[in-house]
Short mmCIF file of C-alpha atoms in Angstrom, two decimals:
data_model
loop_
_atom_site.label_atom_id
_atom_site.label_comp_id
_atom_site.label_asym_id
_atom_site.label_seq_id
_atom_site.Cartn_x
_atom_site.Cartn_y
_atom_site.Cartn_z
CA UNK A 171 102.84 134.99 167.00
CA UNK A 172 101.00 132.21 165.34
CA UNK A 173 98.09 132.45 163.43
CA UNK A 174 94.64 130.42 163.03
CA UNK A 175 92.73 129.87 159.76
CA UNK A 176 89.56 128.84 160.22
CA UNK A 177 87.58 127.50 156.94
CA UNK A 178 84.17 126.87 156.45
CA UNK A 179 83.54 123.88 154.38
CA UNK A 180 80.16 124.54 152.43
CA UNK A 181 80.06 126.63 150.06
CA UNK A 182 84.10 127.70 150.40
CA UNK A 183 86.15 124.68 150.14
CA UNK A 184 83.58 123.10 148.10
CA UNK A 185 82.69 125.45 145.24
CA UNK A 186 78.89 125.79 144.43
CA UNK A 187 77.86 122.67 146.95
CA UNK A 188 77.74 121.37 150.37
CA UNK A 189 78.72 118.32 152.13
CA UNK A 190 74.72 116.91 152.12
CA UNK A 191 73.92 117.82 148.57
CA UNK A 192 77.58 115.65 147.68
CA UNK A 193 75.82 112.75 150.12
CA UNK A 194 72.43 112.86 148.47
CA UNK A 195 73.95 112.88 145.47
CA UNK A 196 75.27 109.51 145.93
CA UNK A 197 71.62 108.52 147.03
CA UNK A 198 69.81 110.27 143.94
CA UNK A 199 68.28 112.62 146.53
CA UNK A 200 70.27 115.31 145.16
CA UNK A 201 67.75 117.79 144.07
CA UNK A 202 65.93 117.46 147.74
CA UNK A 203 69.02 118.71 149.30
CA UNK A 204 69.40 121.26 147.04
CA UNK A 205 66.19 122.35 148.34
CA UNK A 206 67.22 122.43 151.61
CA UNK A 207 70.05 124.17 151.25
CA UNK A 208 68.33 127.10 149.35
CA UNK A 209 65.59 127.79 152.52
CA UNK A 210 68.81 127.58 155.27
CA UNK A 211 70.66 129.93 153.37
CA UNK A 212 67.61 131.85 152.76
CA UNK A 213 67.32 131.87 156.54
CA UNK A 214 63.75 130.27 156.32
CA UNK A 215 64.18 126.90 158.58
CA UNK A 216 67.25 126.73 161.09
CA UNK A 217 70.35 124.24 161.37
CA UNK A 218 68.56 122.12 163.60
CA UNK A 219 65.32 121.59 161.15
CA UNK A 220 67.57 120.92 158.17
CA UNK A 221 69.86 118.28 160.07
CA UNK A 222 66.73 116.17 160.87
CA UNK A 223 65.50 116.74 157.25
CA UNK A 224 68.50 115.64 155.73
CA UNK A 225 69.04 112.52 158.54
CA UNK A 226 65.45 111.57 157.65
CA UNK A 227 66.45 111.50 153.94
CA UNK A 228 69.58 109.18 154.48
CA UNK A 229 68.23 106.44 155.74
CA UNK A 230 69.74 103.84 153.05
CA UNK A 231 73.40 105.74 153.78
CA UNK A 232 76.31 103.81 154.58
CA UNK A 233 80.02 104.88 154.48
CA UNK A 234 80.76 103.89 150.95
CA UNK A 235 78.27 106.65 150.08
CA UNK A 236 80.41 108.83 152.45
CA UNK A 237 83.16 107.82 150.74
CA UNK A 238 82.62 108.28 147.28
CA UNK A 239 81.01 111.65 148.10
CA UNK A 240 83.92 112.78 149.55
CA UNK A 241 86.27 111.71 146.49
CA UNK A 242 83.90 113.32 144.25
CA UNK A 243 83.22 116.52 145.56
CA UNK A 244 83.95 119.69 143.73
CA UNK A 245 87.14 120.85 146.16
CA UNK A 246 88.90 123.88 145.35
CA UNK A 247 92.23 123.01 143.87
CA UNK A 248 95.32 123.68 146.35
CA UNK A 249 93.91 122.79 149.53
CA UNK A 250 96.16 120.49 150.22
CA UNK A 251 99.21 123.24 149.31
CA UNK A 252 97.76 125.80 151.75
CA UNK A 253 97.58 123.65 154.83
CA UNK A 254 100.77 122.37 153.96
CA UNK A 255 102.38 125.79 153.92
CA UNK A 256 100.02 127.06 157.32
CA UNK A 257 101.75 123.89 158.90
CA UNK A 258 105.15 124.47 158.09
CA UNK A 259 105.26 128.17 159.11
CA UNK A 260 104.07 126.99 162.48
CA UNK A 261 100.57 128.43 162.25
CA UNK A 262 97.39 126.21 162.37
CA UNK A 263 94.17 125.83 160.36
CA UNK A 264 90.53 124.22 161.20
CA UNK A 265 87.46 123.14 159.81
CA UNK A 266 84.31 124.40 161.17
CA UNK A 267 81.26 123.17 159.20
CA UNK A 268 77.48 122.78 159.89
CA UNK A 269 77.86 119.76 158.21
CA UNK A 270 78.34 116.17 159.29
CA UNK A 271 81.24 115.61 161.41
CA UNK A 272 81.66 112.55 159.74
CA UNK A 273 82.10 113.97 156.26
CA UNK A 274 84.05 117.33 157.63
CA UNK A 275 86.69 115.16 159.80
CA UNK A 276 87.95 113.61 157.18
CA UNK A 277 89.35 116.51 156.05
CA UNK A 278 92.52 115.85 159.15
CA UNK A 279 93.76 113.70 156.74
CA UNK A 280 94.69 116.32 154.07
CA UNK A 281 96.40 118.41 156.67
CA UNK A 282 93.60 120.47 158.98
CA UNK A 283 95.26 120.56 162.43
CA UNK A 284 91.17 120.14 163.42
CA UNK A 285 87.76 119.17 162.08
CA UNK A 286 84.40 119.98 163.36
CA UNK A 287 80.75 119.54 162.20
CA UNK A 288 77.79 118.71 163.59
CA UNK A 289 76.95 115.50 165.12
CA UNK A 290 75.35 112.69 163.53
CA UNK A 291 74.53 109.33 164.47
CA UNK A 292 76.98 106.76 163.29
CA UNK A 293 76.45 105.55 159.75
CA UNK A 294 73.82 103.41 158.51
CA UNK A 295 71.75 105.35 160.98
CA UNK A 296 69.73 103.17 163.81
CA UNK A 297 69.01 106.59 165.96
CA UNK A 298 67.82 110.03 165.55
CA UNK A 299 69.96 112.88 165.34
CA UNK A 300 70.20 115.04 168.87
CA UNK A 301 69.31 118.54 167.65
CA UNK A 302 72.31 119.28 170.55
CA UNK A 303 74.52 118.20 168.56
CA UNK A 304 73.55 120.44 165.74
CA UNK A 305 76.28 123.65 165.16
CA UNK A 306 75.26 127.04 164.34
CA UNK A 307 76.92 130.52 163.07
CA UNK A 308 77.31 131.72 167.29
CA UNK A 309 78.33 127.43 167.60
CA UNK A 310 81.38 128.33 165.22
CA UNK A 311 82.64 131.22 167.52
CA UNK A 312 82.74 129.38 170.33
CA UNK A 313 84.61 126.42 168.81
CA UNK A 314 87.16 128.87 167.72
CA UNK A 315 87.70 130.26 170.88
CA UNK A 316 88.19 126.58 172.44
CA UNK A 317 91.08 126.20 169.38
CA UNK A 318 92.57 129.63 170.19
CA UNK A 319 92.99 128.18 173.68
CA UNK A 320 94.28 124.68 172.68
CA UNK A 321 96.80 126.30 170.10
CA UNK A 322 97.73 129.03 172.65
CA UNK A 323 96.53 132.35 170.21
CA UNK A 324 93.10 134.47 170.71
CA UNK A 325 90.98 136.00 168.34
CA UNK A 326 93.33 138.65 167.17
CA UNK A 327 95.80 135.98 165.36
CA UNK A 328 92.74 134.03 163.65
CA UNK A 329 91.92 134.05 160.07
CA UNK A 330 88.50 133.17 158.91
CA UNK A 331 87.33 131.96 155.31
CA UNK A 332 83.65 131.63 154.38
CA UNK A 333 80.84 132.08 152.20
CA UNK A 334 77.26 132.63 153.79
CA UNK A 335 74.94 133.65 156.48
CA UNK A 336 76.74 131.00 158.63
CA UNK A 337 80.10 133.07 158.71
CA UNK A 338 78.67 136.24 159.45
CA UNK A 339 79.28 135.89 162.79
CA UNK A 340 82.77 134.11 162.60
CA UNK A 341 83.86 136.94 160.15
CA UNK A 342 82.24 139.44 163.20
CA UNK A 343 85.00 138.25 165.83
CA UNK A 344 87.49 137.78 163.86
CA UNK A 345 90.27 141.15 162.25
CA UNK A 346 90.96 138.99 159.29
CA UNK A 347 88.30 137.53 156.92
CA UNK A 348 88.28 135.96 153.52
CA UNK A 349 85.09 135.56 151.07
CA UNK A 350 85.15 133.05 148.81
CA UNK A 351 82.61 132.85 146.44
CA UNK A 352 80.48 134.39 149.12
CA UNK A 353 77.29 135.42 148.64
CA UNK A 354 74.96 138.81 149.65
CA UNK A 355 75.48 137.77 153.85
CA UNK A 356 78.91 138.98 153.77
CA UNK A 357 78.80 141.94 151.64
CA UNK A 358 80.56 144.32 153.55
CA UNK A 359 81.90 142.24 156.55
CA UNK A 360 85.03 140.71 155.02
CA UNK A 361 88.53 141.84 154.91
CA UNK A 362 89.43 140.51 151.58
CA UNK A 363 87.31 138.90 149.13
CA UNK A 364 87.96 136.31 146.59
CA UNK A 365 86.37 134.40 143.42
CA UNK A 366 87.56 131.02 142.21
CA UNK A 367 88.25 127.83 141.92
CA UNK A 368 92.03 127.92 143.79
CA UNK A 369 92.23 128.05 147.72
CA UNK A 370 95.86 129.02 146.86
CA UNK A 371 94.83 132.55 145.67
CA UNK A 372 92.42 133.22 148.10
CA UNK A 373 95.07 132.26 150.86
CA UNK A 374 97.66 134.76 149.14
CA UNK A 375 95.35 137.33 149.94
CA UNK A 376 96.46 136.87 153.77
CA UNK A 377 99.88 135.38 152.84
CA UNK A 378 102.56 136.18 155.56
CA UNK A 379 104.79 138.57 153.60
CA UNK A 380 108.45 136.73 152.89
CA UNK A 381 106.43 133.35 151.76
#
């Protein structure tokens, strides 16, 4: 039977950031986001508060910013390697971030059979952001039930990887969890855990034996 990995980008793919932070950065707004990020992962304002925070910040963004963010960005090493190897043993792996969809779907081109965020206006921004369009931890469940559907597996064949309160309730409906880096939110709820700067180790800890 195939198998699903499902990554969280924040936190887990990119070590010690987030997709916004890597944005703001570009805008010198980097220590507002930083902000931001401490009271959602705090639990202290919601996904839908920060995405209008951060939107309301970006108003000079364009996609060069995007761009360079993206290039930039403090990725774990072997990304690339593990999707590659997912792909080729006929399994599948997704993104499922509470970030941007236009920063996380750019991550199809290094090999993620799917990409999801939340939904932002188009960049430079000329409308607000739809708080509908906003994911949250119970969002990421149900967008991994959709992609058990589409890639014909259920919940039993997935694989999650995260880091925060986000996860916790990915990690909950899933039999196979990863930590990376994770913080105090998942003490306790993951499978394996893992800390480090190489996706490649932390996949190994869920490696099909024979690979």
């Amino acid at each position: 039977m195939a198998r699903l990995h499902l990554f969280d980008l924040d936190g887990t793919l990119l070590h010690g950031s987030s997709a916004p932070v890597e944005i703001s950065r570009q805008l010198g707004l980097e220590a507002e986001t930083v902000a931001l990020d401490r009271e959602i992962s705090a639990g202290r304002i919601g996904p839908p508060e920060y995405a209008a925070r951060v939107h309301a910040l970006w108003t000079e963004l364009t996609d060069v910013h995007v761009t360079a963010a993206f290039e930039s960005a403090p990725w774990l090493s072997g990304i690339e390697d593990v999707w590659a190897e997912i792909r080729g043993d006929g399994d599948y792996c997704a993104v499922i971030s509470l970030s941007p969809s236009f920063f996380v779907e750019r991550l199809t081109a290094w090999g993620a059979h799917a990409a999801y965020g939340s939904r932002f206006p188009d960049v430079p921004f000329t409308k607000p952001v739809d708080p509908a369009g906003i994911l949250s931890a119970a969002a990421k469940v149900q967008i991994a039930d959709r992609l058990c559907e589409e890639f014909g597996v259920s919940r039993a064949d997935c694989v999650a990887y995260g880091d925060s309160l986000s996860d916790r309730d990915l990690f909950g409906a899933v039999p196979v969890s990863v930590a990376v880096n994770a913080d105090l939110h998942l003490a306790g709820l993951a499978t394996h855990s893992y800390v480090g700067l190489d996706l490649w180790d932390a996949y190994e800890l869920v490696r099909r034996v024979g690979n």
